[in-house]
CSV table of C-alpha atoms in Angstrom, one decimal:
chain,number,residue,atom,x,y,z
J,1,ALA,CA,3.4,0.1,25.4
J,2,GLN,CA,3.9,3.6,23.7
J,3,SER,CA,1.8,3.6,20.4
J,4,VAL,CA,0.6,5.9,17.6
J,5,THR,CA,-2.7,5.8,16.2
J,6,GLN,CA,-3.7,7.4,12.6
J,7,PRO,CA,-7.7,6.2,12.5
J,8,ASP,CA,-7.9,7.2,8.8
J,9,ILE,CA,-6.5,5.0,6.3
J,10,HIS,CA,-7.7,7.1,3.4
J,11,ILE,CA,-8.6,10.5,3.1
J,12,THR,CA,-9.8,12.4,-0.2
J,13,VAL,CA,-10.2,16.1,-0.2
J,14,SER,CA,-10.9,18.5,-3.3
J,15,GLU,CA,-8.0,20.7,-4.5
J,16,GLY,CA,-8.0,23.9,-2.5
J,17,ALA,CA,-10.0,22.4,0.5
J,18,SER,CA,-8.8,22.4,4.0
J,19,LEU,CA,-7.3,18.8,5.4
J,20,GLU,CA,-6.9,17.8,8.9
J,21,LEU,CA,-5.2,14.1,9.6
J,22,ARG,CA,-5.8,12.6,12.9
J,23,CYS,CA,-2.9,11.2,15.0
J,24,ASN,CA,-3.3,10.1,18.9
J,25,TYR,CA,-0.4,8.7,20.8
J,26,SER,CA,-0.7,6.6,23.8
J,27,TYR,CA,0.2,7.4,27.5
J,28,GLY,CA,3.5,9.3,28.4
J,29,ALA,CA,4.9,12.0,29.7
J,30,THR,CA,5.4,15.0,27.1
J,31,PRO,CA,6.0,13.2,23.9
J,32,TYR,CA,8.2,14.1,21.2
J,33,LEU,CA,5.9,14.0,18.2
J,34,PHE,CA,6.6,14.1,14.2
J,35,TRP,CA,4.7,14.2,11.1
J,36,TYR,CA,6.4,12.7,8.2
J,37,VAL,CA,5.4,12.7,4.5
J,38,GLN,CA,6.3,10.1,1.8
J,39,SER,CA,5.4,10.2,-1.7
J,40,PRO,CA,5.3,6.8,-3.7
J,41,GLY,CA,8.3,5.1,-3.8
J,42,GLN,CA,10.3,7.6,-1.8
J,43,GLY,CA,11.6,8.1,1.4
J,44,LEU,CA,10.0,9.9,4.4
J,45,GLN,CA,10.4,13.7,4.4
J,46,LEU,CA,9.9,15.4,7.9
J,47,LEU,CA,6.9,17.9,7.9
J,48,LEU,CA,7.1,19.3,11.3
J,49,LYS,CA,8.1,18.3,15.1
J,50,TYR,CA,6.8,19.0,18.6
J,51,PHE,CA,9.1,18.9,21.6
J,52,SER,CA,8.0,21.5,23.7
J,53,GLY,CA,6.6,25.0,23.9
J,54,ASP,CA,4.0,26.5,21.8
J,55,THR,CA,1.5,23.9,21.0
J,56,LEU,CA,0.9,25.0,17.4
J,57,VAL,CA,3.7,24.1,15.6
J,58,GLN,CA,4.5,25.3,11.9
J,59,GLY,CA,6.1,23.0,9.4
J,60,ILE,CA,7.1,22.8,5.6
J,61,LYS,CA,4.8,23.1,2.5
J,62,GLY,CA,2.1,25.2,4.6
J,63,PHE,CA,1.3,22.5,7.1
J,64,GLU,CA,0.8,22.8,11.0
J,65,ALA,CA,0.0,20.7,13.9
J,66,GLU,CA,-1.5,21.4,17.2
J,67,PHE,CA,-0.5,19.4,20.4
J,68,LYS,CA,-3.5,19.0,22.6
J,69,ARG,CA,-2.2,17.0,25.7
J,70,SER,CA,-6.0,16.5,26.8
J,71,GLN,CA,-7.1,14.5,23.8
J,72,SER,CA,-3.4,12.9,23.1
J,73,SER,CA,-3.7,14.1,19.8
J,74,PHE,CA,-1.1,15.8,17.4
J,75,ASN,CA,-3.3,16.6,14.3
J,76,LEU,CA,-2.0,17.8,10.9
J,77,ARG,CA,-3.6,20.5,9.1
J,78,LYS,CA,-3.4,22.7,5.9
J,79,PRO,CA,-5.8,25.2,5.1
J,80,SER,CA,-5.8,24.7,1.3
J,81,VAL,CA,-4.6,21.3,-0.3
J,82,HIS,CA,-2.7,21.4,-3.7
J,83,TRP,CA,-2.6,18.4,-5.9
J,84,SER,CA,0.9,17.8,-5.0
J,85,ASP,CA,0.2,17.1,-1.4
J,86,ALA,CA,-1.2,13.6,-2.5
J,87,ALA,CA,1.0,11.3,-0.5
J,88,GLU,CA,1.0,9.0,2.4
J,89,TYR,CA,1.4,10.9,5.9
J,90,PHE,CA,2.8,9.3,9.0
J,91,CYS,CA,2.6,10.3,12.5
J,92,ALA,CA,5.3,9.1,15.2
J,93,ARG,CA,6.6,9.6,18.5
J,94,MET,CA,9.8,9.1,20.2
J,95,ASP,CA,10.1,6.6,22.9
J,96,SER,CA,12.2,6.5,26.0
J,97,SER,CA,15.0,4.8,24.1
J,98,TYR,CA,15.0,7.7,21.3
J,99,LYS,CA,13.4,5.3,18.8
J,100,LEU,CA,10.7,6.3,16.6
J,101,ILE,CA,7.1,4.6,16.9
J,102,PHE,CA,5.1,5.2,13.8
J,103,GLY,CA,1.5,5.2,13.3
J,104,SER,CA,0.1,3.1,10.1
J,105,GLY,CA,-0.3,6.2,8.0
J,106,THR,CA,-3.1,8.1,6.0
J,107,ARG,CA,-3.0,8.2,2.5
J,108,LEU,CA,-4.1,11.3,1.0
J,109,LEU,CA,-5.8,11.6,-2.2
J,110,VAL,CA,-6.6,15.1,-3.8
J,111,ARG,CA,-9.7,15.5,-6.2
J,112,PRO,CA,-8.9,18.0,-9.1
C,1,SER,CA,24.6,19.7,4.3
C,2,GLN,CA,23.9,15.9,5.2
C,3,THR,CA,22.9,13.7,2.8
C,4,ILE,CA,21.8,10.0,2.9
C,5,HIS,CA,22.3,7.5,0.5
C,6,GLN,CA,20.7,3.9,-0.3
C,7,TRP,CA,21.9,1.5,-2.9
C,8,PRO,CA,20.7,-0.1,-4.9
C,9,ALA,CA,17.2,1.4,-5.4
C,10,THR,CA,15.5,-1.7,-6.5
C,11,LEU,CA,16.2,-5.3,-6.2
C,12,VAL,CA,14.7,-8.7,-7.5
C,13,GLN,CA,16.0,-11.4,-5.8
C,14,PRO,CA,15.1,-15.2,-5.8
C,15,VAL,CA,14.3,-17.1,-2.7
C,16,GLY,CA,17.4,-18.5,-0.7
C,17,SER,CA,19.8,-15.8,-2.4
C,18,PRO,CA,21.7,-13.6,0.0
C,19,LEU,CA,21.3,-10.0,0.4
C,20,SER,CA,23.4,-7.0,1.0
C,21,LEU,CA,21.6,-3.4,1.1
C,22,GLU,CA,24.0,-0.6,1.6
C,23,CYS,CA,23.5,2.9,3.4
C,24,THR,CA,25.8,5.8,3.7
C,25,VAL,CA,25.6,9.4,5.3
C,26,GLU,CA,27.5,12.2,4.4
C,27,GLY,CA,27.8,15.6,6.1
C,28,THR,CA,28.1,14.4,9.5
C,29,SER,CA,29.8,12.2,12.0
C,30,ASN,CA,28.7,9.7,14.7
C,31,PRO,CA,25.2,9.3,13.6
C,32,ASN,CA,22.6,7.0,15.1
C,33,LEU,CA,21.6,4.8,12.1
C,34,TYR,CA,18.5,3.1,11.5
C,35,TRP,CA,17.2,0.1,9.2
C,36,TYR,CA,13.1,0.0,8.7
C,37,ARG,CA,11.0,-2.1,6.7
C,38,GLN,CA,7.8,-0.8,5.1
C,39,ALA,CA,5.7,-3.9,3.8
C,40,ALA,CA,2.7,-2.9,1.2
C,41,GLY,CA,0.3,-0.9,2.8
C,42,ARG,CA,1.6,-0.7,6.1
C,43,GLY,CA,3.7,1.5,8.4
C,44,LEU,CA,7.3,1.5,9.2
C,45,GLN,CA,8.8,-1.4,11.4
C,46,LEU,CA,12.2,-0.8,13.0
C,47,LEU,CA,14.5,-3.6,12.3
C,48,PHE,CA,18.1,-2.2,13.8
C,49,TYR,CA,19.5,0.7,14.9
C,50,SER,CA,23.3,1.5,15.7
C,51,VAL,CA,25.0,4.4,18.2
C,52,GLY,CA,28.2,3.4,16.8
C,53,ILE,CA,30.6,1.4,14.7
C,54,GLY,CA,30.3,-2.3,15.6
C,55,GLN,CA,27.4,-1.5,17.8
C,56,ILE,CA,24.0,-3.0,16.4
C,57,SER,CA,20.8,-3.5,18.2
C,58,SER,CA,18.1,-5.9,16.9
C,59,GLU,CA,14.5,-5.0,17.3
C,60,VAL,CA,12.7,-8.0,16.0
C,61,PRO,CA,14.0,-11.8,15.5
C,62,GLN,CA,14.2,-12.3,11.8
C,63,ASN,CA,15.9,-13.6,8.7
C,64,LEU,CA,18.2,-10.2,8.4
C,65,SER,CA,21.2,-8.8,10.0
C,66,ALA,CA,23.0,-5.4,10.1
C,67,SER,CA,26.5,-4.3,10.3
C,68,ARG,CA,28.3,-1.1,10.7
C,69,PRO,CA,31.8,-1.3,9.3
C,70,GLN,CA,32.6,2.3,9.2
C,71,ASP,CA,31.3,5.6,11.2
C,72,ARG,CA,28.7,6.4,8.3
C,73,GLN,CA,28.1,3.1,6.7
C,74,PHE,CA,25.2,0.9,7.6
C,75,ILE,CA,24.5,-2.3,5.7
C,76,LEU,CA,21.4,-4.8,6.0
C,77,SER,CA,22.3,-8.4,4.9
C,78,SER,CA,20.7,-11.8,4.9
C,79,LYS,CA,22.4,-15.2,3.9
C,80,LYS,CA,19.3,-16.5,2.4
C,81,LEU,CA,16.2,-14.7,1.4
C,82,LEU,CA,12.4,-15.6,2.3
C,83,LEU,CA,9.5,-14.3,0.3
C,84,SER,CA,8.6,-12.6,3.6
C,85,ASP,CA,11.7,-10.4,3.4
C,86,SER,CA,10.1,-8.4,0.1
C,87,GLY,CA,9.3,-4.7,1.2
C,88,PHE,CA,10.6,-1.3,1.2
C,89,TYR,CA,13.5,-0.8,3.2
C,90,LEU,CA,14.6,2.5,4.6
C,91,CYS,CA,17.6,3.6,6.2
C,92,ALA,CA,17.8,6.7,8.7
C,93,TRP,CA,20.1,8.8,10.6
C,94,SER,CA,19.8,11.3,13.5
C,95,VAL,CA,22.2,13.1,15.6
C,96,LEU,CA,23.7,10.9,18.3
C,97,SER,CA,22.6,12.7,21.4
C,98,GLY,CA,19.2,13.4,22.9
C,99,ARG,CA,15.8,13.5,21.3
C,100,ASN,CA,16.2,14.4,17.5
C,101,GLU,CA,14.3,13.8,14.4
C,102,GLN,CA,15.6,11.0,12.0
C,103,PHE,CA,16.2,11.7,8.2
C,104,PHE,CA,15.3,9.1,5.8
C,105,GLY,CA,17.1,7.7,2.8
C,106,PRO,CA,15.1,7.4,-0.6
C,107,GLY,CA,14.7,3.5,0.3
C,108,THR,CA,15.3,0.1,-1.6
C,109,ARG,CA,12.5,-1.8,-2.9
C,110,LEU,CA,13.1,-5.5,-2.6
C,111,THR,CA,11.0,-8.0,-4.3
C,112,VAL,CA,11.9,-11.6,-3.5
C,113,LEU,CA,10.4,-14.2,-6.1
């Protein structure tokens, strides 16, 4: 079955430091991949998506993600984290029925 | 622009009571609509989705049901709530065709006591 794995439950970084959140997806043809962010008690906001083409995709809020087929990964990065980036981040892929399969999420904590 | 609303924002209900959560979308027509549940500290579980009025697909057997009485209205219901129904319920919509991202509402926090 198609699945998405986010191996890190929590990540803590210092403000201004770089960030990388890991996401691995299971087998499949070219996957349609997404990163969402959720602030406490809020809905999910789309950060970026990958459908095809350039494997490095730019998103909102200074985030980017790179699709690596050889590693079945779609890691999210940001060069300099701001305190407002503290939130939970979800990676997702779309299955063959156009439904989203979510990872379990990574909670980002930012140290002042 | 499109917006999605969920009502109510929070709800505390006793075990055995009925439930009705509402989701409405503005600014688009014929959307796909989705209900997700997010249990504490866990990811999102798809509960129901709908591709049109009266068309509901259930993803997991449970104590809940969904209905779509109008094109842009999606309702999540239960006749008798269980403790395990507690969670954060999110509604989402997407364009009805092909592979498109989903846009989420602000959610409803349900606590069953």
